[in-house]
Amino acid sequence: MADFETKGWNRDGKRDRGPYKRNRKGDRSNHPKQKKDEEGCLENVELTPTLLAFKEYQSELDLKHDKYERLVKVSRDITIESKRIIFLLHRIDGDSDKVLTEAETRLKSLEDTLISKVASELKGEDLHQFIRAFSPGLQEYIEAVSFYLFIKNGRLLSLDEIATRLTFSLKDDIKQVENKEAENADGVTGQPEASDSTEIPDPQDPQDPLVESKCGSDQRTLSLKLPPLEYMLGLADFTGELMRMCINIIGSGDLERPFQLVDFMRNVNRGFQQLGNVAGREMVRKSSVMRQSLKKMEDACYVIKVRGSEIPKHMLKDVAFSSDFSTRDDDYGQEMMD
Amino acid sequence: MDEEINKTFEAFNTHLVKEQDKREEIRNVVRELEQTGREIMTVLNAIHQGSGIKEVSQICKRSRELFQTVKSKIEQLAALFPADEYYRFHDHWRYCIQRLAFSASLIVYLESERLATREEVAEFLGVTVKKSDGFHIDLEDFLHGLLSLGNELSRLAVNSVTAGDYSRPIRIAAFMGELNSGFRLLNLKNDSLRKRFDGLKYDIKKIEEVVYDISIRGLRPTAQDVKEPSMEETPAQEEK
């Protein structure tokens, strides 16, 4: 008995897929590639308890991997659309209302399609199990939303606001989009999210907005609860956009706004500095990129201050970058401009 | 606007500090758990000694007792965070649980010479198998444990021959064959589990060599001494 099993195992262990293939297809040599075949053959082989157990493990692993892959895909789509929205926002000069309206519409539809898909994928799951799959997309999205809200209101996006945006009503999706568009057409400014919060129960405890979150839902709503760390990482990305916007503004000849932007940026930077390195390696890396961005902005402001009156406005941008700091590693800014 | 930004960051900072504290608590419990895991492994290691192989049942009994400590520690661990945040802190105990799953499956193997199911291993640790039921054993961690078992058994095969037990390697070989075909059913991603699985073939090869060695020397204990031609495929026989 033992001997017989040893035999089977020997061939089994030695040449991949050997015994099963031969059982069915005579002496065909074994190609490493034909996985399907092998599985089919295994089903014909007597199923021991072990193999039955592994079948179960197989389906469970497959289920998990599939979900992961789907999330990666959605995340990539979110990234692409968010990047486009950011580019759109960078095109603002003069006619800001129209661009802002368009950005809002696109953000809304991004939330209603792709991000709600993430939320429904994660329904009843542990969000942290899959966070690596969708975190890039989510951060890019936060970058876009915070950039949009900054341009619109001059404020930093708060975690509460984003939590409200990431709560989806299951039935009223379409209606909400329409509401939003109507609102924007009327030129209503302020917090567009406020209209949502009346009809959707706010899942967050107002006292403690940083209550750690997971994916939850009731019958009517579905929400993607954002880990604060992801939110912060998204904000760190947003400062890169801020820098780029600042430089563009100098190019367009506005000599007031850059100083406001630098002020704002300094505040944000201070916030990030005080976090230290407890927030993880990714955060440390982003903080140092942010410091570079801030330095670029400060240098630009310096040039405006010192030479602004001497140089024609349309040349300021070139001058601001031809000075001593042009040698500095400009990769980040370059990347954003591409 | 200034204060608003400050408030945001202050809140986040508080959050980070809280999280840090929680992780510290978890790490402490996991450290104790690791300690127990090492004790179990020390006890189980006795099977490699010439004398130990004969008192397997005693060794298993002793290590089973130590699993009581494991259960209480895991209970303690599970109480530290809400059940649905398991994966948030998973990294802290992942390795430890893999080792424990390995110990548990080794005990099951030594006692009854079959592959432990996930339910059995979970029973050892006092956890569940389903994510929805709270602290569970992650499937991949369990599979990691099984791969460690393969590694350990290849060592046991060698040592049992040294100790004069010539039938055990043959049984181990059969067992490993089954384990291997089980793993081949899985569609593994290119992750750590896959890498570990790729190592399984060396363990199998090792055992094959042992079986080969005892076979050609006529040390096989049973009457079925018929030589099997497929053995000739074993390329490396220069072991002795």
Coordinates of C-alpha atoms in Angstrom, one line a residue:
Chain A
M1 CA 0.0 0.0 0.0
A2 CA 2.7 2.4 1.1
D3 CA 4.7 1.3 -1.9
F4 CA 2.0 1.9 -4.3
E5 CA 1.4 5.4 -3.1
T6 CA 5.1 6.1 -3.2
K7 CA 5.1 5.2 -6.8
G8 CA 2.3 7.6 -7.6
W9 CA 3.9 10.3 -5.7
N10 CA 7.3 9.8 -7.2
R11 CA 6.1 10.5 -10.7
D12 CA 3.9 13.1 -9.3
G13 CA 6.6 15.0 -7.6
K14 CA 9.2 14.5 -10.2
R15 CA 7.5 15.6 -13.3
D16 CA 4.9 18.2 -13.0
R17 CA 1.4 17.0 -14.0
G18 CA 2.8 13.8 -15.3
P19 CA 0.6 11.1 -14.0
Y20 CA -2.7 12.8 -14.7
K21 CA -1.9 13.8 -18.2
R22 CA -0.7 10.3 -19.0
N23 CA -3.9 8.8 -17.5
R24 CA -5.9 10.6 -20.1
K25 CA -3.8 11.2 -23.1
G26 CA -1.4 8.3 -23.3
D27 CA 2.2 9.2 -23.4
R28 CA 2.0 12.8 -24.3
S29 CA 4.9 14.7 -23.1
N30 CA 4.1 17.2 -20.5
H31 CA 4.1 20.8 -21.4
P32 CA 4.4 23.1 -18.5
K33 CA 1.7 25.4 -19.9
Q34 CA -1.5 23.4 -20.0
K35 CA -3.0 24.2 -16.7
K36 CA -6.6 23.8 -17.8
D37 CA -6.0 20.2 -18.9
E38 CA -4.4 19.4 -15.6
E39 CA -7.3 20.6 -13.6
G40 CA -9.7 18.7 -15.8
C41 CA -7.7 15.6 -15.3
L42 CA -7.5 16.1 -11.6
E43 CA -11.2 16.0 -11.4
N44 CA -11.2 12.5 -12.8
V45 CA -8.7 11.4 -10.3
E46 CA -10.1 10.1 -7.0
L47 CA -10.7 13.0 -4.7
T48 CA -9.1 12.5 -1.4
P49 CA -10.1 14.6 1.5
T50 CA -7.0 16.6 1.0
L51 CA -7.8 17.4 -2.5
L52 CA -11.3 18.3 -1.6
A53 CA -10.1 20.7 1.0
F54 CA -7.7 22.2 -1.4
K55 CA -10.5 22.7 -3.9
E56 CA -12.3 24.7 -1.4
Y57 CA -9.1 26.8 -0.7
Q58 CA -8.7 27.2 -4.4
S59 CA -12.1 28.8 -4.9
E60 CA -11.7 31.0 -1.8
L61 CA -8.3 32.2 -3.0
D62 CA -9.6 32.8 -6.5
L63 CA -12.5 34.8 -5.2
K64 CA -10.2 37.0 -3.2
H65 CA -7.8 37.5 -6.1
D66 CA -10.5 38.3 -8.5
K67 CA -11.9 40.9 -6.2
Y68 CA -8.5 42.3 -5.8
E69 CA -7.9 42.6 -9.5
R70 CA -11.3 44.2 -10.1
L71 CA -10.4 46.8 -7.4
V72 CA -7.0 47.4 -9.1
K73 CA -8.8 48.0 -12.3
V74 CA -11.3 50.4 -10.9
S75 CA -8.6 52.2 -9.0
R76 CA -6.7 52.8 -12.2
D77 CA -9.8 54.2 -13.9
I78 CA -10.3 56.5 -10.9
T79 CA -6.7 57.6 -11.2
I80 CA -7.0 58.5 -14.9
E81 CA -10.2 60.4 -14.5
S82 CA -8.9 62.3 -11.4
K83 CA -5.8 63.3 -13.3
R84 CA -8.0 64.6 -16.1
I85 CA -10.1 66.6 -13.7
I86 CA -6.9 68.1 -12.2
F87 CA -5.6 69.1 -15.7
L88 CA -9.0 70.6 -16.3
L89 CA -8.7 72.7 -13.2
H90 CA -5.3 73.9 -14.2
R91 CA -6.8 75.4 -17.3
I92 CA -8.7 77.9 -15.3
D93 CA -8.0 81.4 -16.3
G94 CA -10.6 84.0 -16.3
D95 CA -13.7 81.9 -17.0
S96 CA -13.5 79.9 -13.8
D97 CA -17.2 79.3 -13.3
K98 CA -17.6 77.2 -16.3
V99 CA -14.6 75.1 -15.6
L100 CA -15.6 74.6 -12.0
T101 CA -19.1 73.5 -13.0
E102 CA -17.6 71.0 -15.4
A103 CA -15.2 69.8 -12.7
E104 CA -18.0 69.3 -10.2
T105 CA -20.0 67.4 -12.7
R106 CA -17.2 65.1 -13.5
L107 CA -16.2 64.6 -9.9
K108 CA -19.8 63.7 -9.1
S109 CA -20.0 61.2 -11.9
L110 CA -16.7 59.8 -10.9
E111 CA -18.1 59.2 -7.4
D112 CA -21.3 57.8 -8.6
T113 CA -19.8 55.3 -11.0
L114 CA -16.3 54.3 -10.2
I115 CA -16.0 55.0 -6.5
S116 CA -19.4 53.7 -5.6
K117 CA -18.2 50.5 -7.4
V118 CA -15.3 50.3 -5.0
A119 CA -17.7 50.8 -2.2
S120 CA -20.0 48.1 -3.3
E121 CA -17.1 45.7 -3.9
L122 CA -16.0 46.3 -0.4
K123 CA -19.4 46.0 1.1
G124 CA -19.2 43.6 4.1
E125 CA -15.5 43.2 3.6
D126 CA -12.6 44.4 5.7
L127 CA -11.4 47.5 3.9
H128 CA -7.9 47.0 5.0
Q129 CA -7.6 43.7 3.3
F130 CA -7.8 45.2 -0.1
I131 CA -6.5 48.7 0.6
R132 CA -3.4 48.2 -1.5
A133 CA -5.5 47.6 -4.5
F134 CA -7.4 50.8 -4.5
S135 CA -5.3 53.2 -2.4
P136 CA -3.6 54.9 -5.4
G137 CA -6.9 55.7 -7.1
L138 CA -8.4 56.9 -3.9
Q139 CA -5.4 59.2 -3.2
E140 CA -5.6 60.7 -6.7
Y141 CA -9.3 61.2 -6.2
I142 CA -8.8 63.0 -2.9
E143 CA -6.1 65.1 -4.6
A144 CA -8.7 66.1 -7.3
V145 CA -11.5 66.9 -4.9
S146 CA -9.3 68.9 -2.5
F147 CA -7.8 70.8 -5.5
Y148 CA -11.3 71.6 -6.7
L149 CA -12.5 72.7 -3.3
F150 CA -9.5 74.8 -2.8
I151 CA -10.0 76.7 -6.0
K152 CA -13.6 77.1 -5.3
N153 CA -13.6 78.0 -1.7
G154 CA -10.0 78.6 -0.8
R155 CA -10.2 76.0 1.9
L156 CA -8.7 72.7 2.8
L157 CA -10.9 69.7 2.3
S158 CA -11.9 68.2 5.6
L159 CA -12.3 64.5 6.3
D160 CA -15.9 65.1 7.1
E161 CA -16.6 66.6 3.7
I162 CA -14.9 63.7 2.0
A163 CA -16.9 61.2 4.1
T164 CA -20.1 62.8 3.0
R165 CA -19.0 62.7 -0.6
L166 CA -18.2 59.0 -0.3
T167 CA -21.6 58.1 1.0
F168 CA -23.8 56.9 -1.7
S169 CA -27.5 56.6 -1.7
L170 CA -28.4 53.3 -3.4
K171 CA -31.5 54.5 -5.2
D172 CA -31.2 58.2 -5.6
D173 CA -27.9 58.3 -7.4
I174 CA -29.3 59.8 -10.5
K175 CA -31.5 62.3 -8.7
Q176 CA -28.6 63.6 -6.8
V177 CA -26.5 64.2 -9.8
E178 CA -29.4 66.2 -11.3
N179 CA -29.7 68.2 -8.1
K180 CA -26.1 69.0 -8.2
E181 CA -26.2 70.2 -11.7
A182 CA -29.1 72.4 -11.0
E183 CA -27.4 73.8 -8.1
N184 CA -24.3 74.6 -10.0
A185 CA -26.3 76.2 -12.8
D186 CA -27.8 78.5 -10.3
G187 CA -24.4 79.5 -9.3
V188 CA -24.8 78.3 -5.8
T189 CA -21.5 78.3 -4.1
G190 CA -20.5 77.3 -0.6
Q191 CA -20.5 73.7 0.4
P192 CA -22.3 71.6 -2.2
E193 CA -22.1 68.6 0.1
A194 CA -24.5 70.2 2.6
S195 CA -27.4 69.2 0.4
D196 CA -26.4 65.6 0.7
S197 CA -26.0 65.5 4.4
T198 CA -29.6 66.3 5.0
E199 CA -30.9 63.2 3.3
I200 CA -28.1 60.9 4.2
P201 CA -27.5 60.0 7.8
D202 CA -24.0 61.0 8.6
P203 CA -22.2 57.9 9.7
Q204 CA -19.4 59.8 11.4
D205 CA -19.4 60.9 15.0
P206 CA -19.1 64.6 14.7
Q207 CA -17.1 64.8 17.9
D208 CA -14.4 62.6 16.5
P209 CA -14.1 62.8 12.8
L210 CA -11.1 60.5 12.8
V211 CA -12.9 57.5 14.2
E212 CA -11.3 54.7 12.3
S213 CA -13.5 53.7 9.5
K214 CA -14.5 50.6 7.6
C215 CA -16.9 50.0 4.9
G216 CA -20.4 50.1 6.1
S217 CA -23.9 50.4 4.8
D218 CA -27.5 50.2 5.6
Q219 CA -30.4 49.6 3.3
R220 CA -30.4 53.0 1.8
T221 CA -26.8 54.1 1.7
L222 CA -23.5 52.7 0.9
S223 CA -20.4 54.4 2.1
L224 CA -16.8 54.0 1.5
K225 CA -15.1 55.0 4.7
L226 CA -11.8 56.5 4.2
P227 CA -8.9 55.8 6.4
P228 CA -7.5 59.1 7.6
L229 CA -4.0 58.1 6.4
E230 CA -5.3 57.9 2.9
Y231 CA -6.9 61.2 3.2
M232 CA -3.7 62.8 4.4
L233 CA -1.6 61.2 1.7
G234 CA -4.1 62.6 -0.9
L235 CA -3.7 66.0 0.6
A236 CA 0.1 65.7 0.4
D237 CA -0.3 65.1 -3.3
F238 CA -2.6 68.1 -3.6
T239 CA 0.2 70.4 -2.5
G240 CA 2.1 69.5 -5.7
E241 CA -0.9 70.8 -7.7
L242 CA -0.8 73.9 -5.5
M243 CA 2.8 74.6 -6.5
R244 CA 2.1 74.1 -10.1
M245 CA -0.9 76.4 -9.9
C246 CA 1.2 79.0 -8.2
I247 CA 3.8 78.9 -11.0
N248 CA 1.1 79.1 -13.7
I249 CA -0.4 82.1 -12.0
I250 CA 2.9 83.9 -12.1
G251 CA 3.0 83.2 -15.8
S252 CA -0.3 84.8 -16.3
G253 CA 0.9 88.0 -14.6
D254 CA -1.0 87.8 -11.3
L255 CA 1.4 89.1 -8.7
E256 CA -1.0 88.9 -5.6
R257 CA -2.2 85.4 -5.6
P258 CA 1.2 83.6 -5.4
F259 CA 1.7 85.2 -2.0
Q260 CA -1.6 83.9 -0.7
L261 CA -0.8 80.5 -2.1
V262 CA 2.5 80.4 -0.4
D263 CA 0.9 81.4 2.9
F264 CA -1.6 78.6 2.6
M265 CA 1.1 76.2 1.6
R266 CA 3.2 77.1 4.6
N267 CA 0.3 76.3 6.9
V268 CA -0.2 72.9 5.3
N269 CA 3.5 72.2 5.3
R270 CA 3.7 73.1 9.0
G271 CA 0.9 70.6 9.6
F272 CA 2.7 67.9 7.8
Q273 CA 6.0 68.6 9.5
Q274 CA 4.6 68.2 12.9
L275 CA 3.4 64.7 12.1
G276 CA 7.0 63.4 12.2
N277 CA 7.7 60.0 11.0
V278 CA 5.0 58.0 12.9
A279 CA 2.8 58.1 9.8
G280 CA 4.8 55.8 7.8
R281 CA 7.4 55.8 5.1
E282 CA 5.1 57.0 2.4
M283 CA 4.1 60.0 4.3
V284 CA 7.7 60.9 5.1
R285 CA 8.5 60.7 1.4
K286 CA 5.6 62.9 0.5
S287 CA 6.4 65.4 3.1
S288 CA 9.9 65.9 1.7
V289 CA 8.5 66.4 -1.8
M290 CA 6.2 68.9 -0.3
R291 CA 9.0 70.8 1.2
Q292 CA 10.6 71.0 -2.2
S293 CA 7.4 72.3 -3.7
L294 CA 7.1 74.9 -1.0
K295 CA 10.7 76.0 -1.6
K296 CA 10.0 76.4 -5.3
M297 CA 7.1 78.6 -4.5
E298 CA 9.0 80.6 -2.0
D299 CA 11.8 81.2 -4.5
A300 CA 9.3 82.3 -7.1
C301 CA 7.8 84.7 -4.7
Y302 CA 11.2 86.0 -3.9
V303 CA 11.9 86.7 -7.5
I304 CA 8.6 88.6 -7.9
K305 CA 9.4 90.7 -4.9
V306 CA 12.9 91.5 -5.9
R307 CA 12.6 91.9 -9.6
G308 CA 8.9 92.0 -10.3
S309 CA 8.9 95.7 -11.0
E310 CA 11.8 95.5 -13.4
I311 CA 10.7 92.8 -15.7
P312 CA 7.7 92.7 -18.0
K313 CA 5.0 90.4 -16.6
H314 CA 5.0 87.9 -19.3
M315 CA 8.6 87.2 -18.8
L316 CA 8.4 86.7 -15.0
K317 CA 7.7 83.0 -15.2
D318 CA 10.9 82.4 -17.2
V319 CA 12.9 84.6 -14.9
A320 CA 11.5 82.9 -11.8
F321 CA 12.9 79.7 -13.1
S322 CA 16.1 80.7 -14.6
S323 CA 17.5 81.9 -11.4
D324 CA 19.7 80.0 -9.0
F325 CA 17.3 77.2 -8.3
S326 CA 16.9 76.0 -11.8
T327 CA 19.6 73.4 -11.2
R328 CA 17.6 71.8 -8.4
D329 CA 15.9 68.5 -9.0
D330 CA 12.8 69.5 -10.9
D331 CA 11.4 66.1 -11.5
Y332 CA 8.3 66.4 -9.4
G333 CA 7.2 69.6 -11.1
Q334 CA 8.1 68.2 -14.4
E335 CA 6.1 65.2 -13.9
M336 CA 3.1 67.2 -13.0
M337 CA 3.4 69.4 -16.1
D338 CA 3.5 66.5 -18.5
Chain B
M1 CA -8.3 79.3 7.7
D2 CA -5.2 79.0 9.7
E3 CA -7.0 77.4 12.6
E4 CA -8.9 75.2 10.3
I5 CA -5.8 73.7 8.9
N6 CA -4.3 73.4 12.3
K7 CA -7.3 71.6 13.6
T8 CA -7.3 69.2 10.8
F9 CA -3.7 68.3 11.5
E10 CA -4.1 68.2 15.2
A11 CA -7.0 65.7 14.8
F12 CA -4.9 63.6 12.5
N13 CA -2.0 63.7 14.9
T14 CA -4.2 62.6 17.8
H15 CA -5.4 59.8 15.6
L16 CA -1.9 58.7 14.8
V17 CA -0.9 58.7 18.4
K18 CA -3.9 56.6 19.3
E19 CA -3.2 54.2 16.6
Q20 CA 0.4 54.0 17.6
D21 CA -0.5 53.1 21.1
K22 CA -2.9 50.4 19.9
R23 CA -0.2 48.9 17.8
E24 CA 2.1 48.9 20.7
E25 CA -0.4 46.9 22.8
I26 CA -0.9 44.5 19.9
R27 CA 2.8 44.1 19.5
N28 CA 3.2 43.3 23.2
V29 CA 0.7 40.5 23.1
V30 CA 2.1 39.2 19.8
R31 CA 5.5 39.0 21.4
E32 CA 4.2 36.8 24.2
L33 CA 2.4 34.7 21.6
E34 CA 5.7 34.3 19.7
Q35 CA 7.3 33.2 22.9
T36 CA 4.8 30.4 23.4
G37 CA 5.1 29.5 19.7
R38 CA 8.9 29.0 20.2
E39 CA 8.3 26.9 23.2
I40 CA 6.0 24.7 21.2
M41 CA 8.6 24.4 18.5
T42 CA 11.2 23.5 21.0
V43 CA 9.1 20.7 22.4
L44 CA 8.2 19.5 18.9
N45 CA 11.9 19.5 17.8
A46 CA 12.5 16.5 20.1
I47 CA 11.1 14.3 17.3
H48 CA 14.3 14.7 15.4
Q49 CA 16.3 13.2 18.2
G50 CA 16.9 9.5 18.0
S51 CA 15.0 8.8 21.1
G52 CA 12.3 11.3 20.5
I53 CA 10.9 9.6 17.5
K54 CA 9.6 6.8 19.7
E55 CA 7.7 9.0 22.0
V56 CA 5.8 11.0 19.6
S57 CA 2.6 10.8 21.4
Q58 CA 4.1 12.2 24.5
I59 CA 5.6 15.1 22.7
C60 CA 2.3 15.9 21.0
K61 CA 0.6 15.8 24.3
R62 CA 3.0 18.3 25.8
S63 CA 2.7 20.6 22.9
R64 CA -1.0 20.4 22.9
E65 CA -1.0 21.6 26.4
L66 CA 1.0 24.7 25.4
F67 CA -1.6 25.5 22.8
Q68 CA -3.9 26.3 25.8
T69 CA -1.6 29.3 26.4
V70 CA -1.8 30.2 22.8
K71 CA -5.6 30.2 23.0
S72 CA -5.7 32.6 25.9
K73 CA -3.2 34.9 24.2
I74 CA -5.1 35.0 21.0
E75 CA -8.2 35.7 23.0
Q76 CA -6.4 38.6 24.6
L77 CA -5.2 39.8 21.2
A78 CA -8.7 39.6 19.7
A79 CA -10.0 41.8 22.5
L80 CA -7.7 44.6 21.6
F81 CA -9.5 45.7 18.4
P82 CA -12.8 45.5 16.7
A83 CA -13.3 42.2 14.8
D84 CA -13.7 43.9 11.5
E85 CA -10.4 45.6 11.7
Y86 CA -8.5 42.3 11.5
Y87 CA -6.6 43.2 8.4
R88 CA -5.6 46.6 9.6
F89 CA -3.2 45.0 12.1
H90 CA -2.7 41.7 10.3
D91 CA 0.9 42.3 9.7
H92 CA 1.7 42.2 13.3
W93 CA 0.7 38.6 13.9
R94 CA 0.8 37.2 10.4
Y95 CA 4.2 35.5 10.8
C96 CA 3.4 34.3 14.3
I97 CA 0.1 32.7 13.2
Q98 CA 1.9 31.0 10.3
R99 CA 4.3 29.4 12.7
L100 CA 1.5 28.3 15.0
A101 CA -0.4 26.9 12.1
F102 CA 2.7 25.0 11.2
S103 CA 3.1 23.6 14.7
A104 CA -0.6 22.6 14.8
S105 CA -0.5 20.8 11.5
L106 CA 2.7 19.1 12.5
I107 CA 1.0 17.8 15.6
V108 CA -1.9 16.6 13.6
Y109 CA 0.5 14.9 11.2
L110 CA 2.4 13.2 13.9
E111 CA -0.7 11.9 15.6
S112 CA -2.6 10.6 12.7
E113 CA -0.4 11.0 9.6
R114 CA -2.8 13.1 7.6
L115 CA -3.1 16.6 6.5
A116 CA -4.7 19.0 9.0
T117 CA -7.7 20.9 7.8
R118 CA -8.1 24.6 8.3
E119 CA -10.8 23.9 10.8
E120 CA -8.6 21.7 12.9
V121 CA -5.8 24.3 12.9
A122 CA -8.3 27.0 13.8
E123 CA -9.5 24.8 16.7
F124 CA -5.9 24.5 17.9
L125 CA -5.6 28.3 18.0
G126 CA -9.0 28.9 19.4
V127 CA -10.0 31.0 16.4
T128 CA -12.6 30.6 13.6
V129 CA -12.1 30.1 9.9
K130 CA -14.7 32.5 8.6
K131 CA -13.8 36.2 8.4
S132 CA -17.3 37.2 9.5
D133 CA -17.0 35.4 12.8
G134 CA -14.3 37.5 14.2
F135 CA -10.7 36.6 14.8
H136 CA -10.0 34.0 12.1
I137 CA -7.0 32.3 10.5
D138 CA -6.3 33.8 7.1
L139 CA -6.3 31.2 4.4
E140 CA -2.9 32.2 3.1
D141 CA -1.4 32.0 6.6
F142 CA -2.7 28.5 7.0
L143 CA -1.2 27.5 3.6
H144 CA 2.1 29.0 4.7
G145 CA 1.9 26.8 7.7
L146 CA 1.4 23.7 5.5
L147 CA 4.4 24.6 3.4
S148 CA 6.5 24.8 6.5
L149 CA 5.2 21.4 7.4
G150 CA 6.5 20.1 4.1
N151 CA 9.9 21.5 4.9
E152 CA 9.9 20.0 8.4
L153 CA 8.9 16.6 7.2
S154 CA 11.8 16.4 4.7
R155 CA 14.0 16.9 7.7
L156 CA 12.1 14.3 9.7
A157 CA 12.5 11.8 6.9
V158 CA 16.3 12.1 7.0
N159 CA 16.4 11.9 10.8
S160 CA 14.0 9.0 11.1
V161 CA 16.3 7.0 8.8
T162 CA 19.2 7.9 11.1
A163 CA 17.2 6.7 14.0
G164 CA 16.5 3.4 12.3
D165 CA 12.9 4.0 11.3
Y166 CA 12.9 3.0 7.6
S167 CA 9.1 3.0 7.1
R168 CA 8.5 6.6 8.0
P169 CA 10.2 8.2 5.0
I170 CA 8.0 6.2 2.7
R171 CA 4.8 7.3 4.4
I172 CA 6.1 10.9 4.5
A173 CA 6.8 10.6 0.7
A174 CA 3.2 9.6 0.1
F175 CA 1.9 12.4 2.3
M176 CA 4.0 15.0 0.5
G177 CA 2.8 13.8 -2.8
E178 CA -0.7 14.5 -1.7
L179 CA 0.2 17.9 -0.3
N180 CA 1.9 18.8 -3.5
S181 CA -1.0 17.9 -5.7
G182 CA -3.2 19.8 -3.4
F183 CA -1.1 22.9 -3.8
R184 CA -1.0 22.5 -7.5
L185 CA -4.8 23.0 -7.5
L186 CA -4.4 26.5 -6.3
N187 CA -4.0 29.4 -8.7
L188 CA -1.3 31.3 -6.8
K189 CA -0.4 34.8 -7.5
N190 CA 3.2 35.8 -7.7
D191 CA 3.5 36.5 -4.0
S192 CA 5.3 35.1 -1.0
L193 CA 3.0 32.0 -0.9
R194 CA 4.0 31.2 -4.4
K195 CA 7.7 31.5 -3.6
R196 CA 7.3 29.2 -0.7
F197 CA 5.4 26.7 -2.8
D198 CA 8.2 26.8 -5.3
G199 CA 10.5 25.6 -2.5
L200 CA 8.3 22.6 -1.8
K201 CA 9.8 20.7 -4.7
Y202 CA 13.2 20.7 -3.1
D203 CA 11.7 19.2 0.0
I204 CA 10.0 16.5 -2.1
K205 CA 13.2 15.8 -3.9
K206 CA 15.0 15.4 -0.7
I207 CA 12.5 12.8 0.5
E208 CA 12.7 11.1 -2.8
E209 CA 16.4 10.7 -2.4
V210 CA 15.9 9.2 1.1
V211 CA 13.3 6.8 -0.2
Y212 CA 15.7 5.9 -3.0
D213 CA 18.6 5.3 -0.7
I214 CA 16.7 3.0 1.6
S215 CA 15.2 1.2 -1.4
I216 CA 18.4 0.3 -3.1
R217 CA 19.9 -1.0 0.1
G218 CA 17.0 -3.3 0.7
L219 CA 16.1 -1.4 3.9
R220 CA 12.5 -1.1 3.0
P221 CA 10.6 -2.7 5.8
T222 CA 7.7 -4.3 3.9
A223 CA 7.6 -7.3 1.7
Q224 CA 6.8 -5.3 -1.4
D225 CA 10.3 -4.9 -2.5
V226 CA 9.7 -4.6 -6.2
K227 CA 11.9 -2.0 -7.6
E228 CA 10.1 0.8 -9.3
P229 CA 11.6 2.0 -12.6
S230 CA 10.4 5.6 -12.2
M231 CA 12.9 5.9 -9.4
E232 CA 15.6 6.1 -11.9
E233 CA 14.5 9.6 -12.8
T234 CA 15.9 10.9 -9.5
P235 CA 19.0 12.7 -10.8
A236 CA 20.9 13.3 -7.7
Q237 CA 21.9 10.2 -5.8
E238 CA 25.3 11.1 -4.7
E239 CA 24.0 11.9 -1.3
K240 CA 25.8 9.0 0.4

